[in-house]
Amino acid sequence: MSDRYLDFANSGVGHWLTGALGLPQPVPIDRDPVRLARSALVADAGGGRLGGLLTRELERLGVARAVEAGADALIVDATGCATVAGTGELYRIFHDSLRGVRPNGRIVLLAHDPAQAPNEEAAAIWRGLEGFLRSLAKEARRAIAAQLVYVPVEGEPALGSTLGFLLSGRSAYASGQAIRVGVAAVGPTGQKRTVLVTGASRGIGAAIAESFARAGAHVVGLDMPGAQEALAEQAVRLGGSALALDITAPDAPGRIVEDARARGGYDVIVHNAGITRDKTIARMDADRWNAVMEVNLAAPMRVTAALLDAGQIRGGGRIVAVSSLSGIAGNVGQTNYAFSKAGVIGWIQRLAREVAPAGITANAVAPGFIETQMTAAVPFTIRQAGRRMNSMGQGGQPEDVAETIGWLADPGSAGISGEIVRVCGQSLLGA
Ligand code: NAD
């Protein structure tokens, strides 16, 4: 779906006119998945403990250390900042360097997890960084994405896959997020993985299937029997397999377990299939309520439980569910949908604890306004509002969601579980 305003604001006359009228001037997002920041300015906000780890990881990624402002990325270690007085250094770093971050650049702020704060002041400062980072992300503009990464107070966090993601074009539309990365043993990488993607025949699901296949995985694309043709074509194109079934059917969990068993288990499960049946609660019939709760919430829980019971999610496995910004912010006409998508968050946070002993992680993404057939059907003015009301000033693409899921499912992301990551360009909706 083309975004004419974005094109216009970036034409010669359009840029001048939007500037003169004080209208938004969104910068086109460079979402090239292989693009990585060439240089990063790394700063310590005072007594940080991650300097050595950052040096090693940046070297491994091939990101050069910048010596002054004017880099693709600004990485700040704030793990040593635990007092109000200590925030002065943080102020100075960003005051001096924020403007030097190049368009489409990245900001990564690393800090200790407030849940582990040793005293009230540290708890206040570490949590305060969330408000600080979210404001920075809004001020940065120019398609710059900024995130806060919380790490435990002790041990070496498994940061590799997260830095690789955050410094790349893959994280283009996730901004203003606070992500917890723990200490974890990272399993072997480079093995061919088997990935189940539900709702794979179109939209976000198709982008997820493609990005996993590009990364070398065998993708089992699942969708409704009516989508069989598109699924079969996709399976041939991606060298994967097709599974045509309705996830709400009584025999669905059994058939999925059977498929997993035939393949020696799944490494990754992506619960992407979802539906909307919008009506305000007073006008909503029970069928709309039940259908949404079944597809978006009950079926993913049943399928996952069946796979776990049958031991068909391999050790080191990854479960990623697709929630929605509606589940966080709520939306008129979407009591059923928002309920189900908030339910996904509650389920995933609990599931993460249960599967941890098996080395399996469970996370969710919450997309905002993504350009798909679903949002193309939204009335013009609401569509325009959805596109502009975020820090990027434009809608996201299905691949933005897919790449975020790919990062959470990465073998290197063993230290991330129970996280809910919004892919919304830092939408103004919700928290
Ligand atoms: P879409 O309607 O284009 O695709 C959804 C897919 O799920 C379809 O192929 C559909 O056939 C499949 N599906 C639906 N019910 C199924 C069932 N019972 N069994 C098997 N497959 C089933 O939607 P999309 O925009 O690509 O959305 C994908 C996911 O992202 C959904 O969970 C949606 O709620 C979520 N989401 C989308 C947006 C957005 O802006 N597009 C925003 C937030 C969340």
Short mmCIF file of C-alpha atoms and ligand atoms in Angstrom, two decimals:
data_model
loop_
_atom_site.label_atom_id
_atom_site.label_comp_id
_atom_site.label_asym_id
_atom_site.label_seq_id
_atom_site.Cartn_x
_atom_site.Cartn_y
_atom_site.Cartn_z
CA MET A 1 0.00 0.00 0.00
CA SER A 2 1.61 3.26 -1.06
CA ASP A 3 1.95 6.15 1.37
CA ARG A 4 1.53 9.25 -0.79
CA TYR A 5 2.12 11.71 2.02
CA LEU A 6 5.49 10.12 2.84
CA ASP A 7 6.50 10.34 -0.84
CA PHE A 8 5.29 13.94 -1.10
CA ALA A 9 7.02 15.10 2.11
CA ASN A 10 10.27 13.74 0.68
CA SER A 11 9.96 15.41 -2.74
CA GLY A 12 11.69 18.79 -3.29
CA VAL A 13 8.57 20.94 -3.22
CA GLY A 14 6.85 18.69 -0.68
CA HIS A 15 9.71 18.98 1.76
CA TRP A 16 9.66 22.75 1.48
CA LEU A 17 5.88 23.01 1.79
CA THR A 18 5.50 20.62 4.74
CA GLY A 19 8.35 22.46 6.48
CA ALA A 20 6.77 25.88 5.87
CA LEU A 21 3.39 24.65 7.15
CA GLY A 22 4.88 22.88 10.16
CA LEU A 23 3.51 19.51 9.00
CA PRO A 24 5.13 16.16 9.86
CA GLN A 25 8.20 15.34 7.77
CA PRO A 26 8.64 11.57 8.08
CA VAL A 27 12.00 10.24 6.87
CA PRO A 28 11.81 7.05 4.74
CA ILE A 29 12.80 4.04 6.83
CA ASP A 30 15.77 2.02 5.63
CA ARG A 31 14.74 -1.51 6.64
CA ASP A 32 17.41 -3.38 4.67
CA PRO A 33 17.77 -6.53 6.83
CA VAL A 34 21.51 -6.84 6.24
CA ARG A 35 22.27 -3.19 6.97
CA LEU A 36 24.22 -2.81 10.18
CA ALA A 37 25.40 0.41 11.86
CA ARG A 38 28.88 1.03 10.48
CA SER A 39 29.98 3.01 13.51
CA ALA A 40 28.85 3.44 17.09
CA LEU A 41 29.74 6.03 19.67
CA VAL A 42 29.96 4.15 22.97
CA ALA A 43 29.72 6.13 26.19
CA ASP A 44 29.80 5.16 29.86
CA ALA A 45 27.48 7.24 32.04
CA GLY A 46 29.79 6.62 35.02
CA GLY A 47 31.05 3.35 36.48
CA GLY A 48 29.20 1.09 34.03
CA ARG A 49 30.14 -2.57 34.03
CA LEU A 50 29.43 -3.51 30.40
CA GLY A 51 32.36 -1.79 28.66
CA GLY A 52 34.34 -4.98 28.04
CA LEU A 53 31.30 -6.90 26.82
CA LEU A 54 30.30 -4.08 24.46
CA THR A 55 33.80 -3.90 23.01
CA ARG A 56 33.79 -7.65 22.30
CA GLU A 57 30.30 -7.69 20.82
CA LEU A 58 30.89 -4.68 18.57
CA GLU A 59 34.11 -6.23 17.32
CA ARG A 60 32.28 -9.50 16.61
CA LEU A 61 29.59 -7.61 14.69
CA GLY A 62 32.12 -5.53 12.82
CA VAL A 63 30.80 -2.18 14.07
CA ALA A 64 33.57 0.43 14.31
CA ARG A 65 33.93 2.56 17.46
CA ALA A 66 33.35 6.25 16.71
CA VAL A 67 35.42 8.74 18.67
CA GLU A 68 33.09 11.69 18.37
CA ALA A 69 29.47 12.52 17.55
CA GLY A 70 28.37 11.74 13.98
CA ALA A 71 27.87 7.97 14.12
CA ASP A 72 25.17 5.51 13.03
CA ALA A 73 24.59 4.49 16.63
CA LEU A 74 24.92 5.82 20.14
CA ILE A 75 25.31 3.15 22.82
CA VAL A 76 25.29 4.27 26.43
CA ASP A 77 26.14 2.05 29.40
CA ALA A 78 24.12 3.40 32.34
CA THR A 79 24.63 0.37 34.60
CA GLY A 80 26.74 2.53 36.91
CA CYS A 81 24.06 5.19 37.28
CA ALA A 82 22.02 4.62 40.46
CA THR A 83 21.59 8.07 42.03
CA VAL A 84 19.85 11.30 41.13
CA ALA A 85 23.22 13.08 41.16
CA GLY A 86 24.60 10.47 38.76
CA THR A 87 22.00 11.30 36.09
CA GLY A 88 23.91 14.50 35.28
CA GLU A 89 26.40 12.52 33.21
CA LEU A 90 23.60 10.86 31.30
CA TYR A 91 22.11 14.29 30.57
CA ARG A 92 25.48 15.52 29.30
CA ILE A 93 26.06 12.55 27.00
CA PHE A 94 22.70 12.84 25.29
CA HIS A 95 22.71 16.64 25.33
CA ASP A 96 26.00 16.60 23.44
CA SER A 97 25.53 13.59 21.18
CA LEU A 98 21.88 13.03 20.27
CA ARG A 99 21.92 15.37 17.28
CA GLY A 100 25.02 13.63 15.93
CA VAL A 101 23.19 10.33 15.46
CA ARG A 102 22.64 9.92 11.72
CA PRO A 103 19.18 9.46 10.13
CA ASN A 104 18.01 5.83 10.37
CA GLY A 105 20.50 5.48 13.22
CA ARG A 106 20.10 3.68 16.52
CA ILE A 107 20.25 4.52 20.22
CA VAL A 108 20.78 1.74 22.77
CA LEU A 109 20.69 2.57 26.46
CA LEU A 110 21.80 -0.24 28.79
CA ALA A 111 20.78 -0.25 32.45
CA HIS A 112 20.12 -2.48 35.41
CA ASP A 113 16.71 -4.06 35.91
CA PRO A 114 14.63 -1.99 38.41
CA ALA A 115 13.14 -5.24 39.80
CA GLN A 116 16.61 -5.95 41.24
CA ALA A 117 17.32 -2.49 42.66
CA PRO A 118 19.10 -2.57 46.04
CA ASN A 119 17.40 0.59 47.36
CA GLU A 120 14.68 3.13 46.61
CA GLU A 121 16.91 5.62 44.83
CA ALA A 122 18.30 2.98 42.46
CA ALA A 123 14.77 1.70 41.80
CA ALA A 124 13.66 5.23 40.96
CA ILE A 125 16.60 5.93 38.66
CA TRP A 126 16.52 2.62 36.83
CA ARG A 127 12.78 2.87 36.25
CA GLY A 128 13.15 6.56 35.45
CA LEU A 129 15.34 5.64 32.51
CA GLU A 130 12.24 4.25 30.80
CA GLY A 131 10.61 7.66 30.73
CA PHE A 132 13.89 9.22 29.67
CA LEU A 133 14.45 6.76 26.82
CA ARG A 134 10.88 6.99 25.55
CA SER A 135 11.18 10.77 25.41
CA LEU A 136 14.54 10.56 23.67
CA ALA A 137 13.03 8.20 21.10
CA LYS A 138 10.35 10.80 20.38
CA GLU A 139 12.84 13.65 20.13
CA ALA A 140 15.32 11.81 17.94
CA ARG A 141 13.01 11.74 14.87
CA ARG A 142 14.74 11.14 11.47
CA ALA A 143 13.71 7.42 11.55
CA ILE A 144 16.07 6.83 14.47
CA ALA A 145 15.04 3.89 16.68
CA ALA A 146 15.93 3.97 20.38
CA GLN A 147 15.62 1.20 22.97
CA LEU A 148 16.38 0.60 26.61
CA VAL A 149 17.94 -2.77 27.40
CA TYR A 150 17.63 -3.87 31.02
CA VAL A 151 20.17 -6.42 32.24
CA PRO A 152 20.50 -8.23 35.58
CA VAL A 153 22.71 -6.61 38.22
CA GLU A 154 25.07 -9.58 38.13
CA GLY A 155 26.49 -11.88 35.50
CA GLU A 156 27.13 -11.38 31.82
CA PRO A 157 23.91 -10.83 29.87
CA ALA A 158 23.53 -12.71 26.59
CA LEU A 159 23.52 -9.48 24.55
CA GLY A 160 24.89 -10.70 21.20
CA SER A 161 21.69 -11.33 19.24
CA THR A 162 20.03 -8.24 20.74
CA LEU A 163 22.82 -5.86 19.77
CA GLY A 164 22.94 -7.46 16.33
CA PHE A 165 19.21 -6.83 15.96
CA LEU A 166 19.07 -3.36 17.46
CA LEU A 167 21.98 -2.07 15.37
CA SER A 168 20.52 -3.42 12.13
CA GLY A 169 17.83 -2.47 9.63
CA ARG A 170 15.75 -5.33 11.05
CA SER A 171 14.74 -3.25 14.09
CA ALA A 172 13.62 -0.28 12.01
CA TYR A 173 10.05 -0.05 13.32
CA ALA A 174 10.53 -1.10 16.96
CA SER A 175 11.27 2.00 19.00
CA GLY A 176 10.83 3.26 22.54
CA GLN A 177 10.93 -0.25 23.98
CA ALA A 178 12.31 -1.50 27.29
CA ILE A 179 13.64 -5.02 26.76
CA ARG A 180 14.97 -7.37 29.46
CA VAL A 181 17.93 -9.52 28.49
CA GLY A 182 19.10 -12.05 31.05
CA VAL A 183 22.14 -14.18 31.65
CA ALA A 184 21.82 -17.39 29.65
CA ALA A 185 23.91 -20.05 27.99
CA VAL A 186 23.48 -19.55 24.26
CA GLY A 187 22.94 -22.83 22.41
CA PRO A 188 24.51 -23.85 19.13
CA THR A 189 23.74 -21.66 16.13
CA GLY A 190 23.77 -22.51 12.45
CA GLN A 191 21.67 -25.70 12.66
CA LYS A 192 18.70 -26.00 10.31
CA ARG A 193 15.61 -25.29 12.37
CA THR A 194 12.01 -26.34 11.84
CA VAL A 195 9.58 -23.48 12.32
CA LEU A 196 5.79 -23.65 12.50
CA VAL A 197 4.08 -20.40 11.43
CA THR A 198 0.30 -20.15 11.78
CA GLY A 199 -1.66 -17.87 9.47
CA ALA A 200 1.28 -18.10 7.07
CA SER A 201 -0.45 -17.67 3.72
CA ARG A 202 -0.62 -13.89 3.63
CA GLY A 203 0.11 -10.59 5.40
CA ILE A 204 2.39 -10.66 8.42
CA GLY A 205 2.43 -14.49 8.50
CA ALA A 206 3.76 -14.68 4.93
CA ALA A 207 6.53 -12.22 5.82
CA ILE A 208 7.40 -14.32 8.90
CA ALA A 209 7.58 -17.49 6.79
CA GLU A 210 9.80 -15.76 4.25
CA SER A 211 12.23 -14.31 6.76
CA PHE A 212 12.69 -17.68 8.51
CA ALA A 213 13.20 -19.42 5.17
CA ARG A 214 15.75 -16.76 4.17
CA ALA A 215 17.59 -17.48 7.40
CA GLY A 216 17.82 -21.15 6.38
CA ALA A 217 14.94 -22.69 8.36
CA HIS A 218 12.45 -25.31 7.18
CA VAL A 219 9.11 -23.51 7.48
CA VAL A 220 5.86 -25.36 8.05
CA GLY A 221 3.25 -22.85 6.94
CA LEU A 222 -0.16 -23.42 8.51
CA ASP A 223 -3.37 -21.74 7.41
CA MET A 224 -7.07 -22.37 6.84
CA PRO A 225 -8.07 -25.12 4.37
CA GLY A 226 -9.37 -22.33 2.10
CA ALA A 227 -5.84 -20.96 1.77
CA GLN A 228 -4.42 -24.32 0.65
CA GLU A 229 -3.41 -23.12 -2.81
CA ALA A 230 -1.46 -20.10 -1.53
CA LEU A 231 0.15 -22.28 1.16
CA ALA A 232 1.23 -24.93 -1.34
CA GLU A 233 2.73 -22.29 -3.64
CA GLN A 234 4.57 -20.75 -0.69
CA ALA A 235 5.90 -24.14 0.47
CA VAL A 236 7.36 -24.80 -2.98
CA ARG A 237 8.88 -21.31 -3.19
CA LEU A 238 10.42 -21.47 0.30
CA GLY A 239 11.38 -25.15 0.20
CA GLY A 240 9.10 -25.72 3.20
CA SER A 241 5.88 -27.58 3.93
CA ALA A 242 2.19 -26.72 4.12
CA LEU A 243 -0.31 -27.65 6.80
CA ALA A 244 -3.86 -26.69 5.85
CA LEU A 245 -6.08 -26.75 8.90
CA ASP A 246 -8.22 -24.55 11.11
CA ILE A 247 -6.41 -24.14 14.43
CA THR A 248 -9.75 -24.06 16.25
CA ALA A 249 -10.82 -27.48 14.90
CA PRO A 250 -11.10 -30.15 17.63
CA ASP A 251 -8.50 -32.34 15.92
CA ALA A 252 -6.05 -29.45 15.24
CA PRO A 253 -3.74 -29.99 18.25
CA GLY A 254 -3.50 -33.70 17.43
CA ARG A 255 -2.71 -33.10 13.76
CA ILE A 256 -0.08 -30.50 14.60
CA VAL A 257 1.58 -32.85 17.12
CA GLU A 258 1.57 -35.55 14.42
CA ASP A 259 3.27 -33.21 11.96
CA ALA A 260 5.85 -32.18 14.57
CA ARG A 261 6.58 -35.80 15.42
CA ALA A 262 7.16 -36.66 11.78
CA ARG A 263 9.80 -33.90 11.65
CA GLY A 264 11.52 -34.75 14.92
CA GLY A 265 9.85 -31.82 16.72
CA TYR A 266 9.66 -28.08 16.13
CA ASP A 267 12.34 -25.60 17.13
CA VAL A 268 10.17 -22.52 16.78
CA ILE A 269 6.41 -21.94 16.92
CA VAL A 270 5.00 -18.62 15.80
CA HIS A 271 1.35 -18.07 16.73
CA ASN A 272 0.44 -15.45 14.16
CA ALA A 273 -3.04 -16.53 12.95
CA GLY A 274 -5.56 -14.01 14.18
CA ILE A 275 -8.91 -12.47 13.32
CA THR A 276 -10.90 -9.34 14.11
CA ARG A 277 -14.71 -9.28 14.40
CA ASP A 278 -15.24 -5.65 15.37
CA LYS A 279 -18.44 -4.23 16.91
CA THR A 280 -19.03 -2.21 20.04
CA ILE A 281 -19.90 -4.51 22.93
CA ALA A 282 -23.59 -3.54 22.91
CA ARG A 283 -23.90 -4.51 19.24
CA MET A 284 -21.63 -7.52 19.28
CA ASP A 285 -23.26 -10.93 18.91
CA ALA A 286 -21.89 -13.89 20.85
CA ASP A 287 -20.49 -15.47 17.66
CA ARG A 288 -18.10 -12.56 17.15
CA TRP A 289 -16.99 -12.77 20.74
CA ASN A 290 -16.44 -16.53 20.65
CA ALA A 291 -14.69 -16.63 17.29
CA VAL A 292 -12.09 -14.06 18.29
CA MET A 293 -11.43 -15.64 21.69
CA GLU A 294 -11.07 -19.07 20.09
CA VAL A 295 -8.73 -18.17 17.21
CA ASN A 296 -6.57 -15.57 18.97
CA LEU A 297 -6.29 -17.07 22.44
CA ALA A 298 -7.79 -20.51 23.15
CA ALA A 299 -6.38 -22.30 20.09
CA PRO A 300 -2.75 -21.09 20.50
CA MET A 301 -2.87 -22.15 24.16
CA ARG A 302 -4.31 -25.59 23.29
CA VAL A 303 -1.84 -26.20 20.46
CA THR A 304 1.14 -25.18 22.59
CA ALA A 305 0.03 -27.34 25.53
CA ALA A 306 -0.41 -30.34 23.22
CA LEU A 307 3.06 -29.85 21.70
CA LEU A 308 4.67 -29.48 25.12
CA ASP A 309 2.82 -32.50 26.53
CA ALA A 310 3.99 -34.58 23.59
CA GLY A 311 7.57 -33.30 24.01
CA GLN A 312 7.52 -31.93 20.46
CA ILE A 313 9.15 -28.56 21.15
CA ARG A 314 12.87 -29.20 21.18
CA GLY A 315 15.17 -28.06 23.97
CA GLY A 316 16.26 -24.49 23.25
CA GLY A 317 12.94 -24.01 21.47
CA ARG A 318 11.24 -20.68 20.92
CA ILE A 319 7.57 -19.76 21.18
CA VAL A 320 6.54 -16.36 19.84
CA ALA A 321 2.95 -15.11 19.79
CA VAL A 322 1.53 -12.12 17.98
CA SER A 323 -0.40 -9.84 20.31
CA SER A 324 -1.48 -6.32 19.30
CA LEU A 325 -1.32 -2.73 20.40
CA SER A 326 -5.09 -3.02 20.86
CA GLY A 327 -4.37 -5.49 23.64
CA ILE A 328 -2.28 -2.84 25.39
CA ALA A 329 -4.21 0.35 24.65
CA GLY A 330 -7.73 -0.94 24.01
CA ASN A 331 -9.78 0.16 21.03
CA VAL A 332 -13.39 1.13 20.32
CA GLY A 333 -15.19 -1.79 18.70
CA GLN A 334 -12.52 -4.26 19.75
CA THR A 335 -13.45 -5.44 23.25
CA ASN A 336 -13.21 -9.04 22.03
CA TYR A 337 -9.98 -8.55 20.07
CA ALA A 338 -8.26 -6.46 22.77
CA PHE A 339 -9.29 -9.01 25.40
CA SER A 340 -7.81 -11.85 23.38
CA LYS A 341 -4.59 -9.99 22.58
CA ALA A 342 -4.09 -8.84 26.17
CA GLY A 343 -4.80 -12.45 27.11
CA VAL A 344 -1.93 -13.49 24.85
CA ILE A 345 0.36 -11.26 26.92
CA GLY A 346 -0.77 -12.82 30.20
CA TRP A 347 -0.44 -16.32 28.78
CA ILE A 348 3.04 -15.74 27.36
CA GLN A 349 4.36 -14.19 30.58
CA ARG A 350 3.18 -17.22 32.56
CA LEU A 351 4.27 -19.74 29.90
CA ALA A 352 7.78 -18.26 29.93
CA ARG A 353 8.20 -19.37 33.53
CA GLU A 354 6.85 -22.83 32.86
CA VAL A 355 9.04 -23.65 29.86
CA ALA A 356 12.22 -22.11 31.27
CA PRO A 357 13.52 -25.39 32.80
CA ALA A 358 13.49 -26.92 29.30
CA GLY A 359 15.53 -24.03 27.94
CA ILE A 360 12.53 -22.87 25.90
CA THR A 361 11.62 -19.18 25.72
CA ALA A 362 8.20 -17.59 25.19
CA ASN A 363 7.75 -14.01 24.01
CA ALA A 364 5.22 -11.88 22.18
CA VAL A 365 5.27 -9.01 19.73
CA ALA A 366 2.59 -6.35 19.72
CA PRO A 367 2.32 -4.73 16.28
CA GLY A 368 0.88 -1.26 15.86
CA PHE A 369 -0.27 0.03 12.46
CA ILE A 370 1.14 -2.40 9.89
CA GLU A 371 0.44 -1.98 6.16
CA THR A 372 -1.54 -5.14 5.32
CA GLN A 373 -4.84 -6.04 3.64
CA MET A 374 -6.39 -5.65 7.09
CA THR A 375 -5.32 -2.02 7.51
CA ALA A 376 -5.89 -1.17 3.81
CA ALA A 377 -9.58 -1.76 4.54
CA VAL A 378 -9.59 0.85 7.33
CA PRO A 379 -11.34 4.17 6.38
CA PHE A 380 -9.00 6.83 4.91
CA THR A 381 -8.87 9.27 7.83
CA ILE A 382 -8.36 6.54 10.44
CA ARG A 383 -5.67 5.01 8.21
CA GLN A 384 -3.87 8.36 7.97
CA ALA A 385 -4.06 8.83 11.75
CA GLY A 386 -2.70 5.30 12.31
CA ARG A 387 0.21 6.01 10.00
CA ARG A 388 1.19 9.40 11.38
CA MET A 389 0.56 8.99 15.11
CA ASN A 390 3.91 7.43 15.91
CA SER A 391 7.52 8.59 16.16
CA MET A 392 8.35 7.35 12.64
CA GLY A 393 5.40 9.23 11.07
CA GLN A 394 4.56 6.23 8.87
CA GLY A 395 3.09 2.73 9.03
CA GLY A 396 5.10 -0.42 9.61
CA GLN A 397 5.58 -3.22 7.08
CA PRO A 398 4.91 -6.94 7.67
CA GLU A 399 8.67 -7.57 7.53
CA ASP A 400 9.18 -5.27 10.54
CA VAL A 401 7.11 -7.67 12.63
CA ALA A 402 8.74 -10.70 11.01
CA GLU A 403 12.28 -9.49 11.75
CA THR A 404 11.41 -8.78 15.39
CA ILE A 405 10.04 -12.30 15.72
CA GLY A 406 13.20 -13.63 14.03
CA TRP A 407 15.32 -11.90 16.69
CA LEU A 408 13.22 -13.29 19.59
CA ALA A 409 13.43 -16.76 18.02
CA ASP A 410 17.18 -16.55 17.45
CA PRO A 411 19.23 -19.24 19.25
CA GLY A 412 21.26 -16.34 20.65
CA SER A 413 18.16 -14.85 22.32
CA ALA A 414 18.19 -17.45 25.09
CA GLY A 415 18.27 -14.64 27.67
CA ILE A 416 14.98 -13.11 26.53
CA SER A 417 11.76 -14.66 27.80
CA GLY A 418 8.38 -13.34 28.93
CA GLU A 419 8.99 -10.10 27.00
CA ILE A 420 6.36 -8.19 25.05
CA VAL A 421 7.94 -6.11 22.32
CA ARG A 422 5.88 -3.52 20.51
CA VAL A 423 6.53 -3.09 16.80
CA CYS A 424 4.69 0.16 16.35
CA GLY A 425 7.19 2.92 15.49
CA GLN A 426 6.54 4.09 19.06
CA SER A 427 2.84 4.66 18.52
CA LEU A 428 1.23 7.40 20.58
CA LEU A 429 -1.43 4.88 21.58
CA GLY A 430 -1.08 2.93 24.78
CA ALA A 431 1.52 3.07 27.49
P1 NAD B 1 -4.40 -11.36 7.89
O1 NAD B 1 -5.87 -11.43 8.07
O2 NAD B 1 -3.85 -10.81 6.62
O3 NAD B 1 -3.75 -12.82 8.11
C1 NAD B 1 -4.16 -13.69 9.13
C2 NAD B 1 -4.00 -15.12 8.65
O4 NAD B 1 -4.45 -16.01 9.70
C3 NAD B 1 -4.85 -15.43 7.41
O5 NAD B 1 -4.06 -16.05 6.43
C4 NAD B 1 -5.95 -16.33 7.96
O6 NAD B 1 -6.43 -17.27 7.00
C5 NAD B 1 -5.21 -17.02 9.10
N1 NAD B 1 -6.18 -17.59 10.05
C6 NAD B 1 -7.24 -16.95 10.61
N2 NAD B 1 -7.94 -17.81 11.38
C7 NAD B 1 -7.30 -19.01 11.31
C8 NAD B 1 -7.56 -20.27 11.86
N3 NAD B 1 -8.63 -20.51 12.64
N4 NAD B 1 -6.72 -21.30 11.57
C9 NAD B 1 -5.65 -21.10 10.77
N5 NAD B 1 -5.36 -19.91 10.20
C10 NAD B 1 -6.18 -18.87 10.46
O7 NAD B 1 -3.87 -10.54 9.15
P2 NAD B 1 -2.46 -9.82 9.41
O8 NAD B 1 -2.67 -8.36 9.34
O9 NAD B 1 -1.37 -10.44 8.62
O10 NAD B 1 -2.29 -10.20 10.97
C11 NAD B 1 -1.48 -11.26 11.45
C12 NAD B 1 -1.49 -11.20 12.96
O11 NAD B 1 -1.03 -9.93 13.40
C13 NAD B 1 -2.87 -11.40 13.60
O12 NAD B 1 -2.74 -12.14 14.79
C14 NAD B 1 -3.30 -9.97 13.90
O13 NAD B 1 -4.23 -9.92 14.94
C15 NAD B 1 -1.97 -9.34 14.28
N6 NAD B 1 -1.90 -7.87 14.15
C16 NAD B 1 -1.98 -7.26 12.95
C17 NAD B 1 -1.87 -5.86 12.88
C18 NAD B 1 -1.92 -5.09 11.56
O14 NAD B 1 -1.79 -3.86 11.60
N7 NAD B 1 -2.07 -5.73 10.42
C19 NAD B 1 -1.71 -5.13 14.05
C20 NAD B 1 -1.63 -5.80 15.25
C21 NAD B 1 -1.72 -7.18 15.29
#
